[in-house]
mmCIF file of C-alpha atoms in Angstrom:
data_model
loop_
_atom_site.group_PDB
_atom_site.id
_atom_site.type_symbol
_atom_site.label_atom_id
_atom_site.label_comp_id
_atom_site.label_asym_id
_atom_site.label_seq_id
_atom_site.Cartn_x
_atom_site.Cartn_y
_atom_site.Cartn_z
ATOM 1 C CA UNK A 1 -72.423 -55.915 0.239
ATOM 2 C CA UNK A 2 -75.789 -56.687 1.890
ATOM 3 C CA UNK A 3 -75.604 -57.001 5.656
ATOM 4 C CA UNK A 4 -76.774 -61.232 5.555
ATOM 5 C CA UNK A 5 -73.553 -61.534 2.222
ATOM 6 C CA UNK A 6 -71.135 -59.453 4.595
ATOM 7 C CA UNK A 7 -72.151 -61.554 7.696
ATOM 8 C CA UNK A 8 -71.952 -65.109 5.305
ATOM 9 C CA UNK A 9 -68.200 -63.917 3.918
ATOM 10 C CA UNK A 10 -67.168 -63.269 7.789
ATOM 11 C CA UNK A 11 -67.954 -66.849 7.930
ATOM 12 C CA UNK A 12 -66.580 -68.531 5.053
ATOM 13 C CA UNK A 13 -63.253 -66.510 5.313
ATOM 14 C CA UNK A 14 -63.261 -67.704 9.271
ATOM 15 C CA UNK A 15 -64.539 -71.371 9.040
ATOM 16 C CA UNK A 16 -62.821 -72.897 5.893
ATOM 17 C CA UNK A 17 -59.017 -74.104 5.347
ATOM 18 C CA UNK A 18 -57.183 -72.239 2.918
ATOM 19 C CA UNK A 19 -58.023 -75.164 0.008
ATOM 20 C CA UNK A 20 -61.587 -73.543 -0.945
ATOM 21 C CA UNK A 21 -62.052 -70.441 -3.442
ATOM 22 C CA UNK A 22 -64.569 -68.391 -2.875
ATOM 23 C CA UNK A 23 -65.732 -66.119 -5.701
ATOM 24 C CA UNK A 24 -67.998 -63.299 -4.764
ATOM 25 C CA UNK A 25 -70.787 -61.563 -7.376
ATOM 26 C CA UNK A 26 -68.976 -62.469 -10.738
ATOM 27 C CA UNK A 27 -70.791 -62.752 -13.730
ATOM 28 C CA UNK A 28 -71.224 -66.107 -15.389
ATOM 29 C CA UNK A 29 -72.556 -67.221 -18.523
ATOM 30 C CA UNK A 30 -74.434 -65.478 -21.327
ATOM 31 C CA UNK A 31 -76.290 -63.156 -19.668
ATOM 32 C CA UNK A 32 -73.600 -62.391 -16.895
ATOM 33 C CA UNK A 33 -75.716 -62.930 -13.982
ATOM 34 C CA UNK A 34 -74.329 -62.464 -10.332
ATOM 35 C CA UNK A 35 -74.368 -65.783 -7.452
ATOM 36 C CA UNK A 36 -73.826 -64.517 -4.249
ATOM 37 C CA UNK A 37 -71.082 -66.518 -4.239
ATOM 38 C CA UNK A 38 -69.625 -69.222 -5.230
ATOM 39 C CA UNK A 39 -67.184 -71.835 -3.453
ATOM 40 C CA UNK A 40 -64.849 -74.660 -4.954
ATOM 41 C CA UNK A 41 -63.428 -77.343 -2.903
ATOM 42 C CA UNK A 42 -60.805 -79.804 -4.415
ATOM 43 C CA UNK A 43 -62.629 -82.468 -2.824
ATOM 44 C CA UNK A 44 -66.090 -81.410 -2.589
ATOM 45 C CA UNK A 45 -67.197 -79.280 -6.231
ATOM 46 C CA UNK A 46 -68.818 -76.380 -6.940
ATOM 47 C CA UNK A 47 -71.301 -74.587 -4.509
ATOM 48 C CA UNK A 48 -73.692 -71.674 -6.133
ATOM 49 C CA UNK A 49 -75.077 -69.821 -2.540
ATOM 50 C CA UNK A 50 -77.834 -66.819 -2.930
ATOM 51 C CA UNK A 51 -78.306 -64.565 -0.060
ATOM 52 C CA UNK A 52 -81.803 -63.045 0.715
ATOM 53 C CA UNK A 53 -81.256 -60.272 4.211
ATOM 54 C CA UNK A 54 -85.323 -61.514 4.503
ATOM 55 C CA UNK A 55 -87.582 -61.567 7.588
ATOM 56 C CA UNK A 56 -89.867 -64.284 7.918
ATOM 57 C CA UNK A 57 -92.880 -61.922 8.644
ATOM 58 C CA UNK A 58 -91.930 -59.761 5.450
ATOM 59 C CA UNK A 59 -92.598 -63.446 3.033
ATOM 60 C CA UNK A 60 -96.438 -62.792 2.516
ATOM 61 C CA UNK A 61 -96.681 -65.642 0.418
ATOM 62 C CA UNK A 62 -94.420 -67.945 -1.375
ATOM 63 C CA UNK A 63 -94.568 -71.124 -3.781
ATOM 64 C CA UNK A 64 -91.659 -72.812 -6.025
ATOM 65 C CA UNK A 65 -91.627 -70.306 -8.182
ATOM 66 C CA UNK A 66 -92.028 -66.534 -6.979
ATOM 67 C CA UNK A 67 -92.198 -65.010 -3.136
ATOM 68 C CA UNK A 68 -94.748 -61.971 -2.742
ATOM 69 C CA UNK A 69 -92.677 -59.794 -0.569
ATOM 70 C CA UNK A 70 -93.138 -56.909 1.871
ATOM 71 C CA UNK A 71 -90.619 -54.659 1.846
ATOM 72 C CA UNK A 72 -90.376 -50.302 2.343
ATOM 73 C CA UNK A 73 -91.692 -49.841 -0.933
ATOM 74 C CA UNK A 74 -94.381 -51.754 -0.646
ATOM 75 C CA UNK A 75 -95.075 -55.526 -2.433
ATOM 76 C CA UNK A 76 -92.891 -56.717 -4.211
ATOM 77 C CA UNK A 77 -92.688 -60.258 -6.593
ATOM 78 C CA UNK A 78 -89.500 -61.739 -6.347
ATOM 79 C CA UNK A 79 -87.753 -64.943 -8.111
ATOM 80 C CA UNK A 80 -87.852 -68.486 -5.151
ATOM 81 C CA UNK A 81 -84.233 -68.021 -4.030
ATOM 82 C CA UNK A 82 -83.873 -71.764 -4.332
ATOM 83 C CA UNK A 83 -85.135 -71.177 -7.763
ATOM 84 C CA UNK A 84 -82.961 -68.643 -8.670
ATOM 85 C CA UNK A 85 -79.752 -70.459 -7.085
ATOM 86 C CA UNK A 86 -80.556 -72.960 -9.353
ATOM 87 C CA UNK A 87 -81.182 -71.048 -12.165
ATOM 88 C CA UNK A 88 -77.345 -69.702 -11.504
ATOM 89 C CA UNK A 89 -75.976 -72.917 -10.979
ATOM 90 C CA UNK A 90 -76.796 -73.981 -14.345
ATOM 91 C CA UNK A 91 -75.425 -71.364 -15.737
ATOM 92 C CA UNK A 92 -71.847 -71.908 -13.799
ATOM 93 C CA UNK A 93 -72.074 -75.716 -14.765
ATOM 94 C CA UNK A 94 -72.879 -74.793 -18.742
ATOM 95 C CA UNK A 95 -70.151 -72.627 -18.735
ATOM 96 C CA UNK A 96 -67.803 -75.020 -17.166
ATOM 97 C CA UNK A 97 -69.185 -77.749 -19.137
ATOM 98 C CA UNK A 98 -67.678 -77.167 -22.708
ATOM 99 C CA UNK A 99 -63.775 -77.839 -21.328
ATOM 100 C CA UNK A 100 -63.093 -81.315 -22.543
ATOM 101 C CA UNK A 101 -60.472 -80.789 -18.932
ATOM 102 C CA UNK A 102 -63.049 -81.192 -16.461
ATOM 103 C CA UNK A 103 -65.649 -83.737 -17.347
ATOM 104 C CA UNK A 104 -65.432 -87.545 -17.233
ATOM 105 C CA UNK A 105 -63.506 -89.641 -20.016
ATOM 106 C CA UNK A 106 -65.170 -91.309 -22.935
ATOM 107 C CA UNK A 107 -65.299 -94.366 -20.976
ATOM 108 C CA UNK A 108 -66.415 -93.377 -17.582
ATOM 109 C CA UNK A 109 -69.756 -94.069 -16.720
ATOM 110 C CA UNK A 110 -70.982 -90.587 -16.074
ATOM 111 C CA UNK A 111 -69.017 -89.504 -19.653
ATOM 112 C CA UNK A 112 -70.104 -85.824 -20.997
ATOM 113 C CA UNK A 113 -70.478 -84.456 -17.507
ATOM 114 C CA UNK A 114 -68.513 -82.457 -15.265
ATOM 115 C CA UNK A 115 -66.413 -84.656 -13.295
ATOM 116 C CA UNK A 116 -67.058 -83.199 -9.885
ATOM 117 C CA UNK A 117 -70.475 -82.310 -8.107
ATOM 118 C CA UNK A 118 -72.793 -79.121 -8.569
ATOM 119 C CA UNK A 119 -74.956 -77.760 -5.998
ATOM 120 C CA UNK A 120 -77.129 -74.823 -5.087
ATOM 121 C CA UNK A 121 -78.686 -73.297 -1.736
ATOM 122 C CA UNK A 122 -79.920 -70.497 0.174
ATOM 123 C CA UNK A 123 -78.600 -68.357 2.834
ATOM 124 C CA UNK A 124 -80.832 -66.994 5.160
ATOM 125 C CA UNK A 125 -79.320 -64.745 7.780
ATOM 126 C CA UNK A 126 -82.445 -63.182 9.395
ATOM 127 C CA UNK A 127 -84.759 -66.446 9.609
ATOM 128 C CA UNK A 128 -83.743 -69.301 12.455
ATOM 129 C CA UNK A 129 -84.600 -73.172 11.707
ATOM 130 C CA UNK A 130 -87.441 -72.729 13.930
ATOM 131 C CA UNK A 131 -88.900 -69.397 11.952
ATOM 132 C CA UNK A 132 -88.451 -71.794 8.695
ATOM 133 C CA UNK A 133 -89.985 -74.500 10.084
ATOM 134 C CA UNK A 134 -93.089 -72.518 11.178
ATOM 135 C CA UNK A 135 -93.771 -70.291 8.334
ATOM 136 C CA UNK A 136 -93.734 -73.941 6.307
ATOM 137 C CA UNK A 137 -90.916 -73.181 4.127
ATOM 138 C CA UNK A 138 -89.483 -76.329 3.855
ATOM 139 C CA UNK A 139 -92.952 -77.014 1.292
ATOM 140 C CA UNK A 140 -91.408 -74.937 -1.061
ATOM 141 C CA UNK A 141 -87.282 -74.474 -0.558
ATOM 142 C CA UNK A 142 -85.927 -78.287 0.471
ATOM 143 C CA UNK A 143 -84.253 -77.331 4.567
ATOM 144 C CA UNK A 144 -80.870 -79.151 3.645
ATOM 145 C CA UNK A 145 -80.221 -76.957 1.175
ATOM 146 C CA UNK A 146 -80.747 -73.961 3.547
ATOM 147 C CA UNK A 147 -78.423 -72.223 5.624
ATOM 148 C CA UNK A 148 -80.082 -70.483 9.033
ATOM 149 C CA UNK A 149 -79.376 -67.480 11.025
ATOM 150 C CA UNK A 150 -78.744 -69.969 13.979
ATOM 151 C CA UNK A 151 -76.138 -71.692 11.812
ATOM 152 C CA UNK A 152 -74.711 -68.801 10.846
ATOM 153 C CA UNK A 153 -73.064 -67.124 14.342
ATOM 154 C CA UNK A 154 -69.584 -66.046 15.211
ATOM 155 C CA UNK A 155 -69.110 -69.093 17.826
ATOM 156 C CA UNK A 156 -70.233 -72.215 15.448
ATOM 157 C CA UNK A 157 -67.555 -74.745 14.740
ATOM 158 C CA UNK A 158 -65.790 -74.312 11.710
ATOM 159 C CA UNK A 159 -66.936 -78.495 11.020
ATOM 160 C CA UNK A 160 -70.446 -77.828 11.754
ATOM 161 C CA UNK A 161 -70.097 -74.873 9.206
ATOM 162 C CA UNK A 162 -68.375 -76.767 6.388
ATOM 163 C CA UNK A 163 -70.523 -79.917 7.182
ATOM 164 C CA UNK A 164 -73.816 -77.960 6.610
ATOM 165 C CA UNK A 165 -72.361 -76.285 3.524
ATOM 166 C CA UNK A 166 -71.461 -79.802 1.702
ATOM 167 C CA UNK A 167 -74.568 -81.254 3.048
ATOM 168 C CA UNK A 168 -76.268 -79.508 0.165
ATOM 169 C CA UNK A 169 -74.495 -81.718 -2.135
ATOM 170 C CA UNK A 170 -75.836 -84.904 -4.007
ATOM 171 C CA UNK A 171 -72.596 -87.124 -3.959
ATOM 172 C CA UNK A 172 -69.278 -86.160 -3.425
ATOM 173 C CA UNK A 173 -66.086 -87.041 -6.267
ATOM 174 C CA UNK A 174 -64.542 -90.325 -6.397
ATOM 175 C CA UNK A 175 -60.932 -88.618 -6.398
ATOM 176 C CA UNK A 176 -60.293 -84.371 -6.248
ATOM 177 C CA UNK A 177 -59.687 -82.147 -8.560
ATOM 178 C CA UNK A 178 -55.820 -81.895 -10.351
ATOM 179 C CA UNK A 179 -53.670 -78.316 -10.029
ATOM 180 C CA UNK A 180 -54.563 -77.890 -13.869
ATOM 181 C CA UNK A 181 -58.318 -79.340 -13.658
ATOM 182 C CA UNK A 182 -58.355 -76.556 -10.616
ATOM 183 C CA UNK A 183 -56.370 -73.626 -12.746
ATOM 184 C CA UNK A 184 -59.157 -74.375 -15.689
ATOM 185 C CA UNK A 185 -61.611 -73.812 -13.516
ATOM 186 C CA UNK A 186 -60.688 -70.880 -11.616
ATOM 187 C CA UNK A 187 -59.816 -69.638 -15.222
ATOM 188 C CA UNK A 188 -63.615 -69.866 -16.432
ATOM 189 C CA UNK A 189 -65.002 -68.652 -13.547
ATOM 190 C CA UNK A 190 -63.134 -65.205 -12.980
ATOM 191 C CA UNK A 191 -60.139 -64.811 -16.114
ATOM 192 C CA UNK A 192 -57.317 -63.298 -15.333
ATOM 193 C CA UNK A 193 -54.484 -62.383 -18.193
ATOM 194 C CA UNK A 194 -51.101 -63.133 -16.748
ATOM 195 C CA UNK A 195 -48.400 -61.035 -18.203
#
């Protein structure tokens, strides 16, 4: 784990209740890509988060597709973390979508679509909200989809921290997932064989 990933893991453990499920660095989809964190709550849905331990002064340029980053090894070009989290969240949704237990019934308004929302975001544990604003990063990363350094301190209330997570969602499900649906979702994300 990077320093920022460890910090986020500590906040998730301390600020979320026991009905949340959290996966760290598990392979998903046909390409077996590894989102940093997948968070699930039966009343909220699935959230994919990418953590970047970047400092504002190391970002040379950024657009919707990529970032030019100054590292110890020189200039590196990487995928924009928001785009990266979007792609990973789509892979998670594609993995769950074929399961008839996890999609809306044919009579529902959103028939054939997942019966819970899924979303994605970015965690910048080394960049404050003010630094984010000053650098103009909101032009390429929606600010409501970012958790900043000053929103991850140890003293933040559980309520405020959770609110930050769930503001990343476009909607809330009409009803929570059943225990059978939760088990099925868990199996898809991290299959285990029980004897």
